[in-house]
Amino acid sequence: MSQVGCVVTHWIVGNEQDKGIPNAQSKNRIRNHMRRYSAFAIAREGARYHTGWERAWKSPEPKKRYDAIIVGAGGHGLATAYYLGKNHGIKNVAILEKGWLGGGNTGRNTTIIRSNYLQDPSAAIYEKARSLYETMSQDLNYNVMFSPRGVMMLAQTEHEIRGYERTAHANALQGVATEFISPQRVKELVPIINIHGPRYPVLGALWQPRGGTARHDAVAWGYARACSNMGMDIIQQCEVTGVRRDGDKVIGVDTTKGSIDCDKLGVVVAGHSGVLADMAGFRLPIESVALQALVSEPIKPCMDVVVMANTVHGYMSQSDKGEMVIGGGADGYNNYTQRGSFHHIEETVRALVETFPMISRLKMLRQWGGIVDMTGDRSPIISKTPVENMFINCGWGTGGFKAIPGSGWAMAELMAKGASPLADEFTMWRFGEGKFIDESVAAGVAH
Ligand SMILES: Cc1cc2nc3c(=O)[nH]c(=O)nc-3n(C[C@H](O)[C@H](O)[C@H](O)COP(=O)(O)OP(=O)(O)OC[C@H]3O[C@@H](n4cnc5c(N)ncnc54)[C@H](O)[C@@H]3O)c2cc1C
């Protein structure tokens, strides 16, 4: 698949044009406005040896003060900044990232997008996100390779049949298009599957035809470029080391690049949310664990839907490069190690091999891990905090890639207006109040 989105143009005028070097005037214009990607731009650059592409986002030094600071340049942080600018006109924004943008879970996940959750608040935010994915490439002018190829969750026990039929009914009421399909239909959609497994035969599946995948890095890069284009500062290699308060109110952050003031602070750091909350002086009901995945060597196209098998605990899709992308489990103990381990490969492949016998002959190419932030009810937190003007977005656990645009939309609204209908139920105080949004079934397999 071609990726129009990975190319950028210089704005070249006057005498410098022949040399392909932007002059001072053109540099200013680059600073204020990036040119749109298009087939025409590719053809033009092809004709002049690709000398005119510009960097996709700027790398400025931090200013002394911003209207809003977002900590964490993962998908959720970048999307928050983007919708702050696009929907609410707040553009004096810095996004601070301790590593490189998209280098956290956003660049480590298995890219599954779906919205077939059980509870109404979840269906609302995940379906908002899924619908934004449908038009994200056009909205950002960046090819995020959204591929609505369909996602199925296999029912391999009687209990799962009841659970997924219930979800399909709930989704019908919520306006989320899903259906419960027969084993024969599963086989039609996934010819490589073995539906007669002796231990766990396939008894049906919850099918979401407009679920699918997107290119995870491209989602981060697309938002980053759009934020930079709005004049926002994305500052990489800039770790937040302290949260500065005046009484109960946030006034800025300390970073490895100095202190920066802000009116509002949004913390969107996934597995490090507890660390940032600690800096601000409060606790979060979050546990951090490593979640792992692996890919096989590339093979010819053999499966064009995403299949999740929650009972045996594994899921699989095929990437555009041909690799089988396989998701495994989370570590059974809290940790901050962003790496894979051998026993997870063995457990996950063993779990899937009965349902997909052909994977027993595949070579595995690489494995990795990311630090995910788990809440007790497996639902996220998008919330005000005990510190005035400090907001937190976390708890997406094993399944937040799919939520990025919806989460950013809601978090931006919460930061700009003090409330968001999409975020209302996801406060951090629901755990004390017993108002859980239980999604342990929908999040049954780590994805
Ligand atoms: C192996 C694996 C598979 C997954 N599969 C799926 C899937 O198929 N579908 C799905 O929907 N979800 C999936 N997920 C979950 C999904 O990846 C995450 O929920 C989502 O990416 C979280 O995005 P984020 O922007 O909140 O976090 P991140 O992308 O982790 O971004 C947080 C950023 O904050 C930065 N940061 C942390 N501390 C500081 C600090 N002190 N100062 C500055 N910056 C800081 C980090 O460096 C990081 O870049 C998977 C996760 C993993 C690990």
Short mmCIF file of C-alpha atoms and ligand atoms in Angstrom, two decimals:
data_model
loop_
_atom_site.label_atom_id
_atom_site.label_comp_id
_atom_site.label_asym_id
_atom_site.label_seq_id
_atom_site.Cartn_x
_atom_site.Cartn_y
_atom_site.Cartn_z
CA MET A 1 0.00 0.00 0.00
CA SER A 2 1.42 3.39 -0.90
CA GLN A 3 1.81 5.92 1.85
CA VAL A 4 1.23 9.38 0.46
CA GLY A 5 1.43 10.68 4.00
CA CYS A 6 5.14 10.06 4.45
CA VAL A 7 6.23 12.85 2.13
CA VAL A 8 6.48 16.57 2.75
CA THR A 9 7.25 19.59 0.57
CA HIS A 10 9.44 22.65 0.96
CA TRP A 11 7.87 25.96 0.04
CA ILE A 12 10.40 27.14 -2.46
CA VAL A 13 10.31 30.49 -4.23
CA GLY A 14 12.57 32.88 -6.20
CA ASN A 15 16.21 32.24 -7.11
CA GLU A 16 16.67 29.52 -4.56
CA GLN A 17 14.19 27.36 -6.36
CA ASP A 18 16.70 25.84 -8.78
CA LYS A 19 18.98 24.80 -5.95
CA GLY A 20 16.10 23.38 -3.95
CA ILE A 21 17.07 25.49 -0.91
CA PRO A 22 14.38 27.53 0.82
CA ASN A 23 15.25 31.25 1.17
CA ALA A 24 14.46 33.36 4.26
CA GLN A 25 11.06 34.41 3.01
CA SER A 26 10.11 30.86 2.16
CA LYS A 27 11.34 29.61 5.55
CA ASN A 28 8.91 31.97 7.25
CA ARG A 29 6.16 30.62 5.12
CA ILE A 30 7.17 27.08 6.06
CA ARG A 31 6.99 28.12 9.68
CA ASN A 32 3.43 29.30 9.35
CA HIS A 33 2.01 26.93 6.84
CA MET A 34 2.90 23.48 5.58
CA ARG A 35 1.93 22.48 2.10
CA ARG A 36 -0.64 19.79 1.63
CA TYR A 37 0.40 16.30 0.62
CA SER A 38 -1.10 15.17 -2.65
CA ALA A 39 -0.42 12.98 -5.65
CA PHE A 40 0.54 16.19 -7.44
CA ALA A 41 3.17 16.97 -4.76
CA ILE A 42 4.68 13.49 -5.17
CA ALA A 43 4.85 13.94 -8.94
CA ARG A 44 6.38 17.41 -8.59
CA GLU A 45 9.03 16.22 -6.13
CA GLY A 46 9.73 13.17 -8.23
CA ALA A 47 10.50 15.49 -11.12
CA ARG A 48 13.03 17.47 -9.04
CA TYR A 49 14.83 14.61 -7.28
CA HIS A 50 12.90 15.00 -4.01
CA THR A 51 14.88 18.06 -2.99
CA GLY A 52 11.84 19.96 -1.80
CA TRP A 53 10.44 17.90 1.04
CA GLU A 54 10.29 19.65 4.37
CA ARG A 55 10.46 18.13 7.86
CA ALA A 56 7.02 16.97 8.96
CA TRP A 57 7.13 18.86 12.27
CA LYS A 58 9.39 21.46 13.85
CA SER A 59 11.69 20.85 16.83
CA PRO A 60 11.65 24.15 18.74
CA GLU A 61 13.11 25.02 22.13
CA PRO A 62 10.43 25.43 24.81
CA LYS A 63 8.96 28.88 25.46
CA LYS A 64 8.65 30.22 29.02
CA ARG A 65 4.88 29.87 29.09
CA TYR A 66 1.98 28.20 27.29
CA ASP A 67 -1.79 28.33 27.61
CA ALA A 68 -1.74 24.54 27.84
CA ILE A 69 0.93 21.90 28.25
CA ILE A 70 0.32 18.28 27.34
CA VAL A 71 2.72 15.76 28.86
CA GLY A 72 3.25 12.74 26.61
CA ALA A 73 3.47 12.75 22.82
CA GLY A 74 1.71 9.45 22.33
CA GLY A 75 -1.44 9.23 20.24
CA HIS A 76 -3.71 10.40 23.06
CA GLY A 77 -1.54 13.41 23.97
CA LEU A 78 -1.11 14.51 20.37
CA ALA A 79 -4.82 14.04 19.62
CA THR A 80 -5.67 16.11 22.71
CA ALA A 81 -3.45 18.93 21.47
CA TYR A 82 -4.86 18.66 17.95
CA TYR A 83 -8.49 18.97 19.05
CA LEU A 84 -7.60 21.76 21.53
CA GLY A 85 -6.47 23.72 18.49
CA LYS A 86 -8.97 22.53 15.94
CA ASN A 87 -12.16 22.47 18.05
CA HIS A 88 -11.43 25.11 20.68
CA GLY A 89 -8.94 27.51 19.09
CA ILE A 90 -6.33 26.94 21.82
CA LYS A 91 -3.05 26.83 19.91
CA ASN A 92 -0.44 28.20 22.31
CA VAL A 93 0.25 24.62 23.33
CA ALA A 94 3.38 22.57 24.05
CA ILE A 95 3.52 18.79 23.92
CA LEU A 96 6.39 17.51 26.07
CA GLU A 97 7.82 14.06 25.41
CA LYS A 98 10.59 12.40 27.36
CA GLY A 99 11.61 10.13 24.46
CA TRP A 100 10.52 10.40 20.86
CA LEU A 101 6.96 11.01 19.74
CA GLY A 102 4.96 7.83 19.27
CA GLY A 103 7.72 5.81 20.95
CA GLY A 104 5.52 4.64 23.83
CA ASN A 105 2.56 2.29 23.49
CA THR A 106 1.31 4.16 20.44
CA GLY A 107 4.19 2.78 18.38
CA ARG A 108 4.11 -0.64 20.06
CA ASN A 109 0.54 -1.81 19.72
CA THR A 110 -1.10 -4.26 17.36
CA THR A 111 -3.32 -1.53 15.84
CA ILE A 112 -6.77 -3.09 16.33
CA ILE A 113 -9.69 -0.68 16.06
CA ARG A 114 -13.21 -1.63 17.15
CA SER A 115 -16.03 -0.23 19.26
CA ASN A 116 -18.01 -3.32 20.31
CA TYR A 117 -18.01 -2.56 24.04
CA LEU A 118 -20.85 -3.37 26.42
CA GLN A 119 -21.47 -0.27 28.52
CA ASP A 120 -23.03 2.87 27.02
CA PRO A 121 -20.25 5.36 27.95
CA SER A 122 -17.64 3.01 26.43
CA ALA A 123 -19.60 2.43 23.23
CA ALA A 124 -20.04 6.21 22.89
CA ILE A 125 -16.36 7.11 23.13
CA TYR A 126 -15.00 4.10 21.20
CA GLU A 127 -17.57 4.56 18.41
CA LYS A 128 -16.78 8.27 18.25
CA ALA A 129 -13.11 7.28 17.86
CA ARG A 130 -13.86 4.62 15.24
CA SER A 131 -15.93 7.05 13.21
CA LEU A 132 -13.14 9.66 13.38
CA TYR A 133 -10.69 7.02 12.09
CA GLU A 134 -12.88 6.65 9.00
CA THR A 135 -11.98 10.18 7.88
CA MET A 136 -8.70 10.71 9.72
CA SER A 137 -6.47 10.56 6.63
CA GLN A 138 -8.48 13.32 4.97
CA ASP A 139 -8.80 15.35 8.16
CA LEU A 140 -5.05 15.28 8.90
CA ASN A 141 -3.96 15.19 5.24
CA TYR A 142 -1.86 12.21 6.25
CA ASN A 143 -2.37 8.62 5.18
CA VAL A 144 -2.95 6.67 8.41
CA MET A 145 -3.79 3.55 6.38
CA PHE A 146 -7.11 2.94 8.15
CA SER A 147 -8.26 -0.46 6.97
CA PRO A 148 -11.82 -1.35 8.05
CA ARG A 149 -11.32 -5.02 7.24
CA GLY A 150 -13.58 -6.30 10.02
CA VAL A 151 -12.87 -7.59 13.53
CA MET A 152 -14.26 -10.79 15.00
CA MET A 153 -14.16 -12.03 18.57
CA LEU A 154 -14.52 -15.80 18.63
CA ALA A 155 -16.98 -17.49 20.97
CA GLN A 156 -15.36 -20.76 22.04
CA THR A 157 -17.49 -21.54 25.10
CA GLU A 158 -21.23 -21.40 25.84
CA HIS A 159 -20.50 -18.61 28.27
CA GLU A 160 -18.87 -16.54 25.51
CA ILE A 161 -21.85 -17.09 23.19
CA ARG A 162 -24.16 -15.60 25.81
CA GLY A 163 -21.74 -12.73 26.50
CA TYR A 164 -21.29 -11.78 22.84
CA GLU A 165 -24.99 -12.12 22.00
CA ARG A 166 -25.64 -9.75 24.86
CA THR A 167 -23.01 -7.32 23.51
CA ALA A 168 -24.53 -7.49 20.02
CA HIS A 169 -27.95 -6.55 21.48
CA ALA A 170 -26.39 -3.71 23.51
CA ASN A 171 -24.53 -2.48 20.42
CA ALA A 172 -27.78 -2.46 18.43
CA LEU A 173 -29.28 -0.10 21.02
CA GLN A 174 -26.12 2.03 21.03
CA GLY A 175 -26.01 2.40 17.24
CA VAL A 176 -22.82 0.35 16.90
CA ALA A 177 -23.01 -2.03 13.93
CA THR A 178 -22.13 -5.55 15.15
CA GLU A 179 -23.73 -8.98 14.80
CA PHE A 180 -23.32 -12.47 16.19
CA ILE A 181 -22.32 -14.82 13.36
CA SER A 182 -22.32 -18.61 12.96
CA PRO A 183 -19.22 -20.86 12.82
CA GLN A 184 -19.86 -21.39 9.09
CA ARG A 185 -19.77 -17.64 8.47
CA VAL A 186 -16.54 -17.46 10.52
CA LYS A 187 -15.02 -20.09 8.26
CA GLU A 188 -16.11 -18.20 5.14
CA LEU A 189 -14.46 -15.03 6.40
CA VAL A 190 -11.31 -16.78 7.69
CA PRO A 191 -10.55 -19.84 5.55
CA ILE A 192 -7.35 -20.63 7.51
CA ILE A 193 -9.23 -21.12 10.78
CA ASN A 194 -9.92 -24.53 12.32
CA ILE A 195 -13.44 -24.33 13.71
CA HIS A 196 -13.46 -27.93 14.97
CA GLY A 197 -10.73 -27.58 17.58
CA PRO A 198 -11.07 -30.54 19.94
CA ARG A 199 -10.68 -28.46 23.07
CA TYR A 200 -12.25 -25.14 22.02
CA PRO A 201 -14.32 -25.44 18.83
CA VAL A 202 -15.50 -22.15 17.31
CA LEU A 203 -19.17 -21.74 18.26
CA GLY A 204 -19.72 -18.35 16.63
CA ALA A 205 -18.28 -14.85 16.81
CA LEU A 206 -19.10 -11.22 17.53
CA TRP A 207 -18.43 -9.53 14.19
CA GLN A 208 -17.86 -5.81 13.61
CA PRO A 209 -17.49 -5.30 9.85
CA ARG A 210 -16.23 -1.69 10.12
CA GLY A 211 -13.60 -2.48 12.75
CA GLY A 212 -10.06 -2.98 11.51
CA THR A 213 -6.56 -1.58 11.77
CA ALA A 214 -4.55 1.58 11.05
CA ARG A 215 -0.84 2.31 10.83
CA HIS A 216 0.04 3.25 14.43
CA ASP A 217 3.11 5.41 13.74
CA ALA A 218 1.23 7.28 11.05
CA VAL A 219 -1.50 8.20 13.52
CA ALA A 220 1.11 9.81 15.80
CA TRP A 221 2.96 11.42 12.89
CA GLY A 222 -0.22 12.74 11.30
CA TYR A 223 -1.40 14.38 14.51
CA ALA A 224 2.12 15.72 15.20
CA ARG A 225 2.36 17.33 11.80
CA ALA A 226 -1.10 18.86 12.11
CA CYS A 227 -0.27 20.22 15.59
CA SER A 228 3.02 21.66 14.36
CA ASN A 229 1.19 23.20 11.43
CA MET A 230 -1.12 24.99 13.90
CA GLY A 231 1.94 26.53 15.58
CA MET A 232 2.12 24.17 18.55
CA ASP A 233 5.52 23.15 19.96
CA ILE A 234 6.34 19.44 20.10
CA ILE A 235 9.38 19.12 22.34
CA GLN A 236 11.01 15.70 22.34
CA GLN A 237 13.74 14.51 24.74
CA CYS A 238 12.10 16.69 27.39
CA GLU A 239 11.12 14.75 30.49
CA VAL A 240 8.74 16.27 33.00
CA THR A 241 10.39 15.87 36.40
CA GLY A 242 8.04 17.88 38.59
CA VAL A 243 4.61 19.49 38.70
CA ARG A 244 4.66 23.03 40.11
CA ARG A 245 1.68 24.20 42.15
CA ASP A 246 0.55 27.39 43.79
CA GLY A 247 -1.62 26.02 46.59
CA ASP A 248 -4.13 23.71 44.93
CA LYS A 249 -3.57 25.11 41.47
CA VAL A 250 -1.10 23.97 38.84
CA ILE A 251 1.20 26.71 37.50
CA GLY A 252 3.73 24.78 35.45
CA VAL A 253 6.15 21.90 35.20
CA ASP A 254 9.84 21.27 35.78
CA THR A 255 11.54 19.50 32.91
CA THR A 256 14.97 18.39 31.80
CA LYS A 257 14.89 21.52 29.60
CA GLY A 258 13.99 23.88 32.45
CA SER A 259 10.79 25.11 34.07
CA ILE A 260 7.81 25.97 31.89
CA ASP A 261 4.67 27.81 33.02
CA CYS A 262 1.16 26.98 31.90
CA ASP A 263 -2.46 27.80 32.63
CA LYS A 264 -3.63 24.24 32.09
CA LEU A 265 -1.84 20.92 32.28
CA GLY A 266 -2.95 17.70 30.59
CA VAL A 267 -1.15 14.52 31.65
CA VAL A 268 -1.37 11.78 29.03
CA VAL A 269 1.50 9.40 29.82
CA ALA A 270 -0.14 5.94 29.86
CA GLY A 271 2.00 3.57 31.96
CA HIS A 272 3.73 6.47 33.75
CA SER A 273 0.50 8.12 34.93
CA GLY A 274 1.11 7.05 38.53
CA VAL A 275 4.56 8.67 38.42
CA LEU A 276 3.16 12.01 37.22
CA ALA A 277 0.27 11.87 39.72
CA ASP A 278 2.84 11.32 42.46
CA MET A 279 4.71 14.45 41.30
CA ALA A 280 1.47 16.42 41.67
CA GLY A 281 0.73 14.94 45.09
CA PHE A 282 -2.19 12.57 44.49
CA ARG A 283 -2.69 8.86 43.83
CA LEU A 284 -4.37 7.12 40.91
CA PRO A 285 -6.11 3.72 40.88
CA ILE A 286 -3.74 2.52 38.15
CA GLU A 287 -1.33 -0.39 37.87
CA SER A 288 1.45 -0.48 35.28
CA VAL A 289 2.35 -3.74 33.58
CA ALA A 290 4.21 -4.77 30.46
CA LEU A 291 2.04 -6.02 27.58
CA GLN A 292 3.67 -7.99 24.79
CA ALA A 293 3.22 -8.71 21.11
CA LEU A 294 5.13 -10.43 18.32
CA VAL A 295 5.18 -10.68 14.53
CA SER A 296 6.06 -13.52 12.20
CA GLU A 297 8.10 -13.43 9.05
CA PRO A 298 6.12 -11.92 6.14
CA ILE A 299 4.01 -14.42 4.21
CA LYS A 300 1.55 -14.16 1.31
CA PRO A 301 -1.91 -12.73 2.09
CA CYS A 302 -3.92 -15.37 3.93
CA MET A 303 -6.21 -13.55 6.35
CA ASP A 304 -7.93 -10.24 5.67
CA VAL A 305 -9.83 -9.79 8.93
CA VAL A 306 -8.73 -9.41 12.56
CA VAL A 307 -9.46 -12.44 14.76
CA MET A 308 -9.47 -12.37 18.54
CA ALA A 309 -9.72 -15.53 20.63
CA ASN A 310 -10.39 -14.49 24.18
CA THR A 311 -10.81 -17.91 25.77
CA VAL A 312 -7.42 -19.19 24.65
CA HIS A 313 -6.03 -15.65 24.96
CA GLY A 314 -4.47 -14.51 21.74
CA TYR A 315 -5.35 -12.58 18.63
CA MET A 316 -3.99 -12.22 15.14
CA SER A 317 -4.14 -10.09 12.00
CA GLN A 318 -1.98 -9.79 8.91
CA SER A 319 -0.08 -6.58 8.31
CA ASP A 320 0.20 -4.92 4.91
CA LYS A 321 3.77 -6.24 4.79
CA GLY A 322 2.49 -9.80 5.21
CA GLU A 323 3.62 -10.41 8.79
CA MET A 324 1.18 -12.17 11.10
CA VAL A 325 0.74 -9.72 13.99
CA ILE A 326 0.07 -11.64 17.19
CA GLY A 327 -0.97 -10.17 20.49
CA GLY A 328 -0.24 -11.88 23.72
CA GLY A 329 -0.75 -11.33 27.39
CA ALA A 330 0.27 -8.87 30.02
CA ASP A 331 2.88 -9.69 32.63
CA GLY A 332 1.39 -11.00 35.84
CA TYR A 333 3.28 -8.49 37.99
CA ASN A 334 3.67 -4.70 37.96
CA ASN A 335 6.73 -3.40 36.16
CA TYR A 336 8.13 -0.73 33.85
CA THR A 337 10.16 -2.93 31.49
CA GLN A 338 9.40 -2.15 27.87
CA ARG A 339 10.47 -5.51 26.49
CA GLY A 340 9.25 -8.94 25.53
CA SER A 341 9.97 -12.25 27.22
CA PHE A 342 10.24 -15.75 25.86
CA HIS A 343 7.53 -17.41 27.93
CA HIS A 344 4.91 -15.04 26.44
CA ILE A 345 5.79 -16.09 22.90
CA GLU A 346 5.41 -19.70 23.89
CA GLU A 347 2.13 -19.17 25.77
CA THR A 348 0.53 -17.07 23.05
CA VAL A 349 1.54 -19.22 20.11
CA ARG A 350 0.51 -22.33 21.99
CA ALA A 351 -2.89 -20.74 22.65
CA LEU A 352 -3.49 -19.89 19.00
CA VAL A 353 -2.02 -22.90 17.25
CA GLU A 354 -5.08 -25.11 17.71
CA THR A 355 -7.35 -22.53 16.09
CA PHE A 356 -4.77 -21.58 13.44
CA PRO A 357 -2.72 -24.76 12.79
CA MET A 358 -0.76 -23.07 10.00
CA ILE A 359 1.10 -20.80 12.43
CA SER A 360 2.99 -23.81 13.79
CA ARG A 361 5.15 -23.57 10.66
CA LEU A 362 5.86 -19.84 10.88
CA LYS A 363 9.11 -18.29 12.04
CA MET A 364 8.66 -15.47 14.51
CA LEU A 365 10.54 -12.34 13.54
CA ARG A 366 10.49 -10.09 16.58
CA GLN A 367 8.74 -9.41 19.88
CA TRP A 368 8.40 -6.35 22.09
CA GLY A 369 6.55 -4.91 25.04
CA GLY A 370 4.95 -1.66 26.19
CA ILE A 371 3.93 -0.41 29.63
CA VAL A 372 0.17 -0.23 29.86
CA ASP A 373 -1.92 1.46 32.54
CA MET A 374 -4.64 -0.78 33.94
CA THR A 375 -7.66 0.27 35.98
CA GLY A 376 -9.77 -2.10 38.06
CA ASP A 377 -12.81 -1.90 35.77
CA ARG A 378 -10.74 -1.94 32.55
CA SER A 379 -12.12 1.46 31.52
CA PRO A 380 -10.13 4.67 31.08
CA ILE A 381 -9.86 7.79 33.20
CA ILE A 382 -10.48 11.17 31.52
CA SER A 383 -10.81 13.47 34.44
CA LYS A 384 -10.15 16.58 36.43
CA THR A 385 -7.78 15.91 39.31
CA PRO A 386 -7.46 17.16 42.90
CA VAL A 387 -5.12 19.83 41.49
CA GLU A 388 -6.98 22.71 39.85
CA ASN A 389 -6.41 23.06 36.10
CA MET A 390 -4.60 19.74 35.94
CA PHE A 391 -6.33 17.02 33.92
CA ILE A 392 -5.50 13.36 33.44
CA ASN A 393 -6.14 10.94 30.59
CA CYS A 394 -5.01 7.37 31.27
CA GLY A 395 -6.15 3.85 32.06
CA TRP A 396 -6.53 2.80 28.42
CA GLY A 397 -4.68 -0.34 29.40
CA THR A 398 -4.36 -2.91 26.67
CA GLY A 399 -6.81 -1.28 24.27
CA GLY A 400 -6.32 2.45 23.83
CA PHE A 401 -5.00 2.72 20.29
CA LYS A 402 -8.52 2.38 18.92
CA ALA A 403 -9.67 5.21 21.18
CA ILE A 404 -7.08 7.83 20.26
CA PRO A 405 -9.24 10.31 18.30
CA GLY A 406 -12.28 9.99 20.59
CA SER A 407 -10.14 10.29 23.69
CA GLY A 408 -8.31 13.34 22.34
CA TRP A 409 -11.64 14.91 21.38
CA ALA A 410 -13.07 14.39 24.89
CA MET A 411 -9.90 15.41 26.76
CA ALA A 412 -9.59 18.61 24.72
CA GLU A 413 -13.21 19.49 25.46
CA LEU A 414 -12.70 18.77 29.16
CA MET A 415 -9.58 20.97 29.27
CA ALA A 416 -11.17 23.79 27.26
CA LYS A 417 -14.65 23.86 28.80
CA GLY A 418 -14.33 22.03 32.10
CA ALA A 419 -16.71 19.24 31.01
CA SER A 420 -17.23 16.84 28.14
CA PRO A 421 -20.28 14.59 27.58
CA LEU A 422 -17.98 11.84 26.28
CA ALA A 423 -15.82 11.97 29.42
CA ASP A 424 -18.46 12.55 32.10
CA GLU A 425 -18.56 8.96 33.38
CA PHE A 426 -14.80 8.39 33.24
CA THR A 427 -13.79 10.44 36.29
CA MET A 428 -11.04 9.18 38.57
CA TRP A 429 -13.48 9.41 41.50
CA ARG A 430 -15.79 6.69 40.17
CA PHE A 431 -13.69 4.08 41.95
CA GLY A 432 -14.39 5.67 45.35
CA GLU A 433 -18.07 6.07 44.47
CA GLY A 434 -18.52 2.51 43.20
CA LYS A 435 -19.61 3.69 39.74
CA PHE A 436 -17.51 1.21 37.80
CA ILE A 437 -17.76 0.92 34.02
CA ASP A 438 -17.05 -2.78 33.86
CA GLU A 439 -15.50 -3.74 30.53
CA SER A 440 -13.62 -6.82 31.66
CA VAL A 441 -15.36 -8.92 28.97
CA ALA A 442 -14.82 -6.47 26.11
CA ALA A 443 -11.20 -6.12 27.21
CA GLY A 444 -10.95 -9.85 27.92
CA VAL A 445 -7.94 -10.36 25.71
CA ALA A 446 -5.16 -7.83 25.82
CA HIS A 447 -5.42 -5.75 22.64
C1 LIG B 1 1.90 -4.82 22.85
C2 LIG B 1 0.71 -3.92 22.85
C3 LIG B 1 -0.36 -4.19 22.01
C4 LIG B 1 -1.47 -3.35 21.99
N1 LIG B 1 -2.45 -3.57 21.08
C5 LIG B 1 -3.50 -2.70 20.97
C6 LIG B 1 -4.48 -2.88 19.95
O1 LIG B 1 -4.38 -3.77 19.11
N2 LIG B 1 -5.52 -2.00 19.90
C7 LIG B 1 -5.65 -0.99 20.81
O2 LIG B 1 -6.63 -0.27 20.74
N3 LIG B 1 -4.70 -0.77 21.77
C8 LIG B 1 -3.64 -1.61 21.87
N4 LIG B 1 -2.67 -1.40 22.84
C9 LIG B 1 -2.82 -0.32 23.80
C10 LIG B 1 -2.43 1.02 23.20
O3 LIG B 1 -1.18 0.92 22.59
C11 LIG B 1 -2.38 2.10 24.27
O4 LIG B 1 -3.57 2.10 25.03
C12 LIG B 1 -2.23 3.47 23.65
O5 LIG B 1 -1.23 3.48 22.67
C13 LIG B 1 -1.89 4.48 24.72
O6 LIG B 1 -1.53 5.69 24.08
P1 LIG B 1 -1.01 6.90 24.93
O7 LIG B 1 -0.85 8.03 23.99
O8 LIG B 1 -1.91 7.07 26.10
O9 LIG B 1 0.36 6.36 25.52
P2 LIG B 1 1.83 6.29 24.92
O10 LIG B 1 1.83 6.08 23.46
O11 LIG B 1 2.57 5.30 25.77
O12 LIG B 1 2.37 7.75 25.16
C14 LIG B 1 2.72 8.24 26.43
C15 LIG B 1 3.98 9.04 26.26
O13 LIG B 1 4.26 9.70 27.48
C16 LIG B 1 5.66 9.81 27.57
N5 LIG B 1 6.06 10.10 28.95
C17 LIG B 1 5.97 9.29 30.04
N6 LIG B 1 6.44 9.92 31.12
C18 LIG B 1 6.83 11.17 30.73
C19 LIG B 1 7.41 12.28 31.39
N7 LIG B 1 7.69 12.26 32.72
N8 LIG B 1 7.68 13.40 30.67
C20 LIG B 1 7.42 13.46 29.34
N9 LIG B 1 6.88 12.42 28.66
C21 LIG B 1 6.57 11.29 29.35
C22 LIG B 1 6.15 8.45 27.08
O14 LIG B 1 7.52 8.49 26.68
C23 LIG B 1 5.20 8.17 25.94
O15 LIG B 1 5.71 8.52 24.68
C24 LIG B 1 -1.53 -2.21 22.88
C25 LIG B 1 -0.45 -1.94 23.72
C26 LIG B 1 0.67 -2.77 23.70
C27 LIG B 1 1.83 -2.44 24.60
#
